[in-house]
C-alpha positions as MATLAB code, in Angstrom:
seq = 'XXXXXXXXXXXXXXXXXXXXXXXXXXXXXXXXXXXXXXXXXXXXXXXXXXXXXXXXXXXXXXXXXXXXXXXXXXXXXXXXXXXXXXXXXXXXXXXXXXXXXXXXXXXXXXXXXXXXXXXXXXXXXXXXXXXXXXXXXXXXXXXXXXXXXXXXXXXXXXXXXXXXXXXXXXXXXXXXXXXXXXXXXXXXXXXXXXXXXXXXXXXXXXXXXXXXXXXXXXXXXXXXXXXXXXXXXXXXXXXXXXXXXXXXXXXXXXXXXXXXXXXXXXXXXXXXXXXXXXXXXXXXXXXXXXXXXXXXXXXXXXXXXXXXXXXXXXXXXXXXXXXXXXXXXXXXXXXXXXXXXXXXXXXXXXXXXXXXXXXXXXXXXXXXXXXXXXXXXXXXXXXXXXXX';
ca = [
      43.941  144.033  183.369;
      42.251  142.543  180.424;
      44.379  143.718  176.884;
      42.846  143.619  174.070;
      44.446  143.187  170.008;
      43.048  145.456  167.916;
      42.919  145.985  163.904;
      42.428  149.341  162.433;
      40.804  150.028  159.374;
      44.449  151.054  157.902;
      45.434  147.106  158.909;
      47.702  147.992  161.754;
      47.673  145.993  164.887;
      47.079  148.395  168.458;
      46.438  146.821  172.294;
      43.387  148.228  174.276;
      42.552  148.149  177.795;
      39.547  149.471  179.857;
      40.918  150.551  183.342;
      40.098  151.682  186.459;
      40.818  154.829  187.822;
      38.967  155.246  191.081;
      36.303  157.094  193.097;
      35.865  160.406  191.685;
      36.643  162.621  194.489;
      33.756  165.386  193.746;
      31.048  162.804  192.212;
      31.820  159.560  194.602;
      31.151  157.850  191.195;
      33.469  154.888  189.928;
      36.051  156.073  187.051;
      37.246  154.323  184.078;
      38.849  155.432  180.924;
      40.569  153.476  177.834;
      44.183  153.259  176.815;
      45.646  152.769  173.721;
      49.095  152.083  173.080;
      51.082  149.826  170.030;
      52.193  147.054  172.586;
      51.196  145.720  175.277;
      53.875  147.416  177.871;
      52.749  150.697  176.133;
      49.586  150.287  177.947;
      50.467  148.668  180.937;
      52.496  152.269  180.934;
      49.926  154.539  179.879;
      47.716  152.591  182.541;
      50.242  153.433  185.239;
      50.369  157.196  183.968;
      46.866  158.033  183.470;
      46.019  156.696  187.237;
      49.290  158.873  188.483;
      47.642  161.609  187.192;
      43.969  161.202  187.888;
      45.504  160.808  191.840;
      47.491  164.315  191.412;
      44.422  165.774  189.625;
      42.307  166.083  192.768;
      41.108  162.486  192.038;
      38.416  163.745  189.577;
      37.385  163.806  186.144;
      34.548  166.109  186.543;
      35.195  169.681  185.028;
      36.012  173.000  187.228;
      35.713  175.906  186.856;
      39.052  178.344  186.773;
      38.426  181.618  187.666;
      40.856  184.126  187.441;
      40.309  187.955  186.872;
      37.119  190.011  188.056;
      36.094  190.157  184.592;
      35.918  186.456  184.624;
      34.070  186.487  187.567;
      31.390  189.004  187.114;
      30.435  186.696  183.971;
      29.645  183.758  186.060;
      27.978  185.808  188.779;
      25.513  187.343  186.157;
      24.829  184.197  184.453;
      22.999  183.257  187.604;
      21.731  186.017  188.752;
      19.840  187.302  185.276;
      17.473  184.803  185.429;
      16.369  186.292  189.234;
      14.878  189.239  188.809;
      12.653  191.061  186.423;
      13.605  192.289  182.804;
      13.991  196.149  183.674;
      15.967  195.308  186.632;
      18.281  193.263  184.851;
      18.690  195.727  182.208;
      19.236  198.272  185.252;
      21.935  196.003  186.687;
      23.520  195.525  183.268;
      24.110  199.056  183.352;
      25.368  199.453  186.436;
      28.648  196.868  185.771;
      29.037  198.027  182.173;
      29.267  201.845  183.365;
      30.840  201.785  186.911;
      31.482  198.177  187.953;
      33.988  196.461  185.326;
      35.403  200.239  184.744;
      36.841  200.517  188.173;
      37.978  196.703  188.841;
      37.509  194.489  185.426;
      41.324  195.111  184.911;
      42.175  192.992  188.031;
      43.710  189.940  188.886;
      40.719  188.258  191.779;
      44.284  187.719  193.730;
      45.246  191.494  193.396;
      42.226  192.879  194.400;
      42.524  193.793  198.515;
      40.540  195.717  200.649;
      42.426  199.268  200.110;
      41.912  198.928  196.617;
      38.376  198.619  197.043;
      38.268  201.396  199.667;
      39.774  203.678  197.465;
      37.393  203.161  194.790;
      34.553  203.197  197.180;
      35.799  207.090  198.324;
      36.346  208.168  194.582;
      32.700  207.133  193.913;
      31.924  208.958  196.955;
      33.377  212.289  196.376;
      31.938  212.634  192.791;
      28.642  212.076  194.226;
      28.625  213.974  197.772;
      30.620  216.779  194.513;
      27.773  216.252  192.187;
      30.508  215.535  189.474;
      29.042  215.134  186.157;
      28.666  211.236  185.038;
      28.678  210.295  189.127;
      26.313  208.036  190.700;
      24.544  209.192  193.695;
      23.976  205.903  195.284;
      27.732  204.668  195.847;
      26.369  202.491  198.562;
      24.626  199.995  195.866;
      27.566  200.052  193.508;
      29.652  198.683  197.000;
      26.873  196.595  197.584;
      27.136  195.170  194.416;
      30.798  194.511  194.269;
      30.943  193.245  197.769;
      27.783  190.541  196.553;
      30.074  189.851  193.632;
      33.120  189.072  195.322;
      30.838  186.981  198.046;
      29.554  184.788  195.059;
      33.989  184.641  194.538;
      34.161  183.361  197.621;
      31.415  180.549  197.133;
      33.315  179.302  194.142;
      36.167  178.812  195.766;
      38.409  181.381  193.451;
      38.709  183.551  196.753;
      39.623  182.862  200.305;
      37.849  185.803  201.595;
      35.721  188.823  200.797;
      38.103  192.077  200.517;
      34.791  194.158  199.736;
      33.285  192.675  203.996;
      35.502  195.391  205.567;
      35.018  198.641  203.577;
      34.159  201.659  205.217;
      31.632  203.283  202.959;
      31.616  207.237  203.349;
      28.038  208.948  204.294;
      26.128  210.973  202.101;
      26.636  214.491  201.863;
      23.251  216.145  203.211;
      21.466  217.492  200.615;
      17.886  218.888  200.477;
      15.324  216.238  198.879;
      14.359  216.542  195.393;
      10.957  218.385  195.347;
       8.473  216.168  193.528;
       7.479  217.164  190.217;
       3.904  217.317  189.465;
       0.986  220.000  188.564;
      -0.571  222.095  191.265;
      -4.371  223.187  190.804;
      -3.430  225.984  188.321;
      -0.728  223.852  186.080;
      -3.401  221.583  186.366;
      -6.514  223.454  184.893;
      -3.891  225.146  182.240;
      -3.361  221.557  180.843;
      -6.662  220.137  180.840;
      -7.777  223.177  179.094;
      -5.039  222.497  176.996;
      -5.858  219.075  176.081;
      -9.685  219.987  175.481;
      -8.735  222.341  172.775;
      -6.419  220.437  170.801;
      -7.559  219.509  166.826;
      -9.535  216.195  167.092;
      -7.267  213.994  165.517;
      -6.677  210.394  166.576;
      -3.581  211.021  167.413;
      -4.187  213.744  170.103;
      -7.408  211.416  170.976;
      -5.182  208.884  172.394;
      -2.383  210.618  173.910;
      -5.657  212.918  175.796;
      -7.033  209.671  177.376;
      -3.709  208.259  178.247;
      -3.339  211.317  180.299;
      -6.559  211.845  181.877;
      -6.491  207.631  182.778;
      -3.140  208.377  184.600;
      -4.294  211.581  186.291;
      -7.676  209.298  186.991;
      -5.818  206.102  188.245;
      -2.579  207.019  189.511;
      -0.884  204.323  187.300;
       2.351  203.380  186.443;
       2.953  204.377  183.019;
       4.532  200.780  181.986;
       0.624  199.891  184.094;
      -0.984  201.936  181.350;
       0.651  200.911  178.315;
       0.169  197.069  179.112;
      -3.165  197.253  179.593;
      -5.725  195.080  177.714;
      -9.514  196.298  177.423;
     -10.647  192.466  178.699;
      -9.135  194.207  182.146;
     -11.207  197.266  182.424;
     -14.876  196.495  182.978;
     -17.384  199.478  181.811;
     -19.951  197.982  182.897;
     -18.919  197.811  186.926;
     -16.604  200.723  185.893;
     -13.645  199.248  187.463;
     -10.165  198.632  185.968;
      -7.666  195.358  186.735;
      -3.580  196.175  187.309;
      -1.673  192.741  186.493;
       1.033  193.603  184.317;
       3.628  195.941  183.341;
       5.531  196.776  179.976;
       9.196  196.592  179.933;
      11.860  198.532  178.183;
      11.856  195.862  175.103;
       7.733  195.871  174.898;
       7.160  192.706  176.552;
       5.057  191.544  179.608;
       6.029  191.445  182.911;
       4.125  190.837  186.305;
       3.613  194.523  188.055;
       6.413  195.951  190.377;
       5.017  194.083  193.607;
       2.378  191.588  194.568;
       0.338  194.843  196.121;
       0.559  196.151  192.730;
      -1.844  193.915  191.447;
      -5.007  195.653  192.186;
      -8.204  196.742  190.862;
      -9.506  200.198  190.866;
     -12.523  202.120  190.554;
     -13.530  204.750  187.687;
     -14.875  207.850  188.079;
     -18.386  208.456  185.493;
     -16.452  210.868  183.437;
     -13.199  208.316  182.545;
     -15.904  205.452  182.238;
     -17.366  207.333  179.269;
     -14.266  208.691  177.925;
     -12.842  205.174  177.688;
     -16.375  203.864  176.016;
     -15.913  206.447  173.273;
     -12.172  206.016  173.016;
     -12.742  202.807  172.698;
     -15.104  202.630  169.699;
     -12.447  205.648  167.712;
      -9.834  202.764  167.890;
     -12.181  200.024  166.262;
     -13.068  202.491  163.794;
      -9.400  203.513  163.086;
      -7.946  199.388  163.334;
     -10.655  198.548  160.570;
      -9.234  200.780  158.283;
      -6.105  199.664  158.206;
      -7.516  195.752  159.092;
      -6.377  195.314  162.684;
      -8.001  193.891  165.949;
      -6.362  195.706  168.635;
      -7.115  194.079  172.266;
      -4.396  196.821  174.007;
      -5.961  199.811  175.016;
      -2.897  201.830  174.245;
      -1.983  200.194  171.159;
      -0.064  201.507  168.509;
      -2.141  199.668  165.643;
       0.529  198.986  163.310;
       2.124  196.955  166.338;
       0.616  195.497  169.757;
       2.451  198.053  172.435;
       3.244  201.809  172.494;
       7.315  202.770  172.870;
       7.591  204.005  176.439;
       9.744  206.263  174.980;
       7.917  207.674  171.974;
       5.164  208.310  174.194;
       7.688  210.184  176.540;
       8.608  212.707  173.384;
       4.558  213.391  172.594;
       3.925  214.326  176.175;
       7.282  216.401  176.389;
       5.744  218.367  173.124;
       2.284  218.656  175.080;
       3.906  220.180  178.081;
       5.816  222.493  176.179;
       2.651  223.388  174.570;
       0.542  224.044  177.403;
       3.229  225.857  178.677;
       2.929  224.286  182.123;
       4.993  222.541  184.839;
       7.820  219.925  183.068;
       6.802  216.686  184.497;
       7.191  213.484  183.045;
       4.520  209.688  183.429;
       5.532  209.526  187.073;
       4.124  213.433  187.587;
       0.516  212.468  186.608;
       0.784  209.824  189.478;
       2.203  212.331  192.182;
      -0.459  214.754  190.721;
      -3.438  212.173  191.437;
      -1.819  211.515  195.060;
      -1.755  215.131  195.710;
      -5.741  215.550  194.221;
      -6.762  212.542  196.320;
      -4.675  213.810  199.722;
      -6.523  217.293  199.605;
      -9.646  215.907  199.241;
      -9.185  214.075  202.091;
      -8.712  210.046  201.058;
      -6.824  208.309  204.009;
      -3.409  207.291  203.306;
      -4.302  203.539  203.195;
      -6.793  203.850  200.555;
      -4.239  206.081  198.492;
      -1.383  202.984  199.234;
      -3.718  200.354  197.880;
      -4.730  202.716  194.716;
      -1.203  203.339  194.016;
       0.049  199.561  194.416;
       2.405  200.458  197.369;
       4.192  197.966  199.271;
       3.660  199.579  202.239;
       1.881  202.683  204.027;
       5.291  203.663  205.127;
       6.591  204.300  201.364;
       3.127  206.463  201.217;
       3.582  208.553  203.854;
       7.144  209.251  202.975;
       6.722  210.166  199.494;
       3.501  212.241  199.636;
       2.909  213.395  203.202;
       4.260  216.783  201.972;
       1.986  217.075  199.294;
      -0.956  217.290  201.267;
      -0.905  221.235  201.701;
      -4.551  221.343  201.996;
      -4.633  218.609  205.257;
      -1.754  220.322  206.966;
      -4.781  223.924  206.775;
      -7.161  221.924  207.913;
      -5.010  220.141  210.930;
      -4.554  224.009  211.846;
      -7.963  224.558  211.533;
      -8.833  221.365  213.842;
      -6.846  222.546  216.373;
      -8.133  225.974  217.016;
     -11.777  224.721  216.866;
     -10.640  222.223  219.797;
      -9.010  224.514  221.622;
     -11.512  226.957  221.239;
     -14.062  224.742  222.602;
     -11.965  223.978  225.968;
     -11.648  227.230  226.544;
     -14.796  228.735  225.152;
];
């Protein structure tokens, strides 16, 4: 070992030695460190110390990671999961563990928490919901699923020897009958349009009317709508181009799924209405000296609130005194126009940006109130003719 004399800037004399530790035991990298002591037996003692303790330290210098309460844990865990999935998602899941998940375990110890703790929880969750208690959330099943991922990513950092979420029964749902889909028959329908064709012919009511009449046209999501960008509807080939979505904060996202990127063909009608729509906003940005390029822009800034739009068409409804739907009910009411009029279930799945034909089917099969008269209608006439 190689001591060195050393002056300080105050004048005092000190001995300093650069020693060898070992292999770091997580790295496999060679470890050194420097003592400093006033003689030279003070570091030929603080030499034999700091290897003692590097040994009884695991061997490593590299920095762990102590985790011990759920709180602690669910901080880690969504530091790496946040940057996985999309923003309304991760606002979704931020929700979820500030209102149910921390609540029922953030007060733990990870060591305290054991499988009957969880199961209880699990069953209170389920009660409320199979109750319909106020404040409950109907899909228990995620929150476990949650928990159980959280405590899994526990188990990966070594602060837990096992999951005590694995062997949870989770309760079943209580049957219920399914939510009827909200959206406006023929005569709700006609009311509205009428509605919206008699309303003063302010900008304004210009814009929310062809916001409307694109979803009922389109079937689009209403974060779909709000993102667009005229450079992604063509007027010429009347055709319009899905490829992003607006989030809760106003900012761009990619569209729910890769099948929701999709373009879709205009009716004459929506073509024309867009054309004329279209010139009102120049008109309207010059006065006040903007260059919108968002269809559904709000002129004094680039995007419309999702949920300022949401209280205009709530005062519409109202108005027209028809059905209470909200965005999502133009889309079920396009699905249900197309069904009737006979459009095959895979060309309403493409139109709609559906992940699958399945998801279709399930969701609007119902709907279809015209098809299942017809069906009828088929069968007679082919039974007729076997027997006629």
């Amino acid at each position: 070992m190689n001591i060195k004399e050393v002056k300080k800037k105050n004048g005092s004399i000190v001995y300093r030695a650069s020693i060898y530790l070992g292999i770091d035991s997580l790295t496999g990298k060679k470890v050194r460190t420097t003592v400093t002591a006033p003689t030279k037996k003070g570091v030929q003692k603080k030499t034999k110390l700091a290897i003692h303790n590097f040994l009884t330290n695991g061997a490593t210098v590299a920095e762990t990671v102590s985790i011990e309460t759920y709180d602690e844990l669910v901080s880690l865990w969504w530091d790496s999961y946040k940057y996985t999935v999309k923003e309304n998602t991760r606002q979704d899941m931020k929700g979820y563990l500030k209102k149910h998940i921390r609540p029922a375990f953030g007060k733990y110890k990870l060591k305290k928490i054991t499988t009957p703790i969880i199961q209880r929880q699990v069953n209170q969750w389920a009660n409320a919901a199979n109750k319909g208690e106020a404040g409950a959330f109907a899909d228990y099943h995620f929150l476990h699923a949650v928990n159980r991922r959280i405590l899994q990513y526990g188990v990966a950092m070594q602060a837990l020897p096992s999951n005590p979420a694995r062997d949870v029964l989770v309760p079943r749902k209580a049957p219920r009958d399914k939510e009827p889909i909200k959206y406006l028959d023929d005569e709700n329908l006609k009311k509205f349009l009428v509605y919206l064709d008699s309303l003063p012919n302010t900008y304004q009511n210009n814009f929310d009317t062809v916001l409307y009449k694109l979803l009922l046209a389109t079937g689009l999501r209403i974060s779909e709508a709000l993102a667009l960008e005229w450079s992604d509807i063509d007027l010429q080939q009347a055709t319009l181009e899905v490829n992003k979505t607006l989030t809760r904060s106003r900012s761009v996202n990619s569209p729910k799924s890769k099948t929701s990127n999709r373009i879709l063909d205009l009716d004459k009608k929506t073509v024309l209405m867009l054309r004329l729509y279209k010139n009102r906003q120049q008109e309207k940005a010059r006065e006040i000296g903007a260059t919108p390029t968002v269809v559904f822009s709000k002129l004094t800034s680039k995007y419309m609130p999702q949920n300022t739009a949401l209280l205009r068409l709530k005062q519409h409804i109202k108005s027209a005194g028809v059905t209470d739907i909200a965005f999502h009910g133009f889309r079920h009411t396009h699905a249900s126009l197309l069904l009737n009029a006979g459009l095959p279930y895979k060309e309403l799945q493409h139109r709609l940006g559906h992940a699958s034909i399945s998801m279709t089917m399930d969701i609007y099969s119902h709907l279809s109130k015209e098809n299942m008269k017809k069906a009828a209608s088929v069968f007679e006439t082919a039974l007729d003719s076997l027997t006629g």
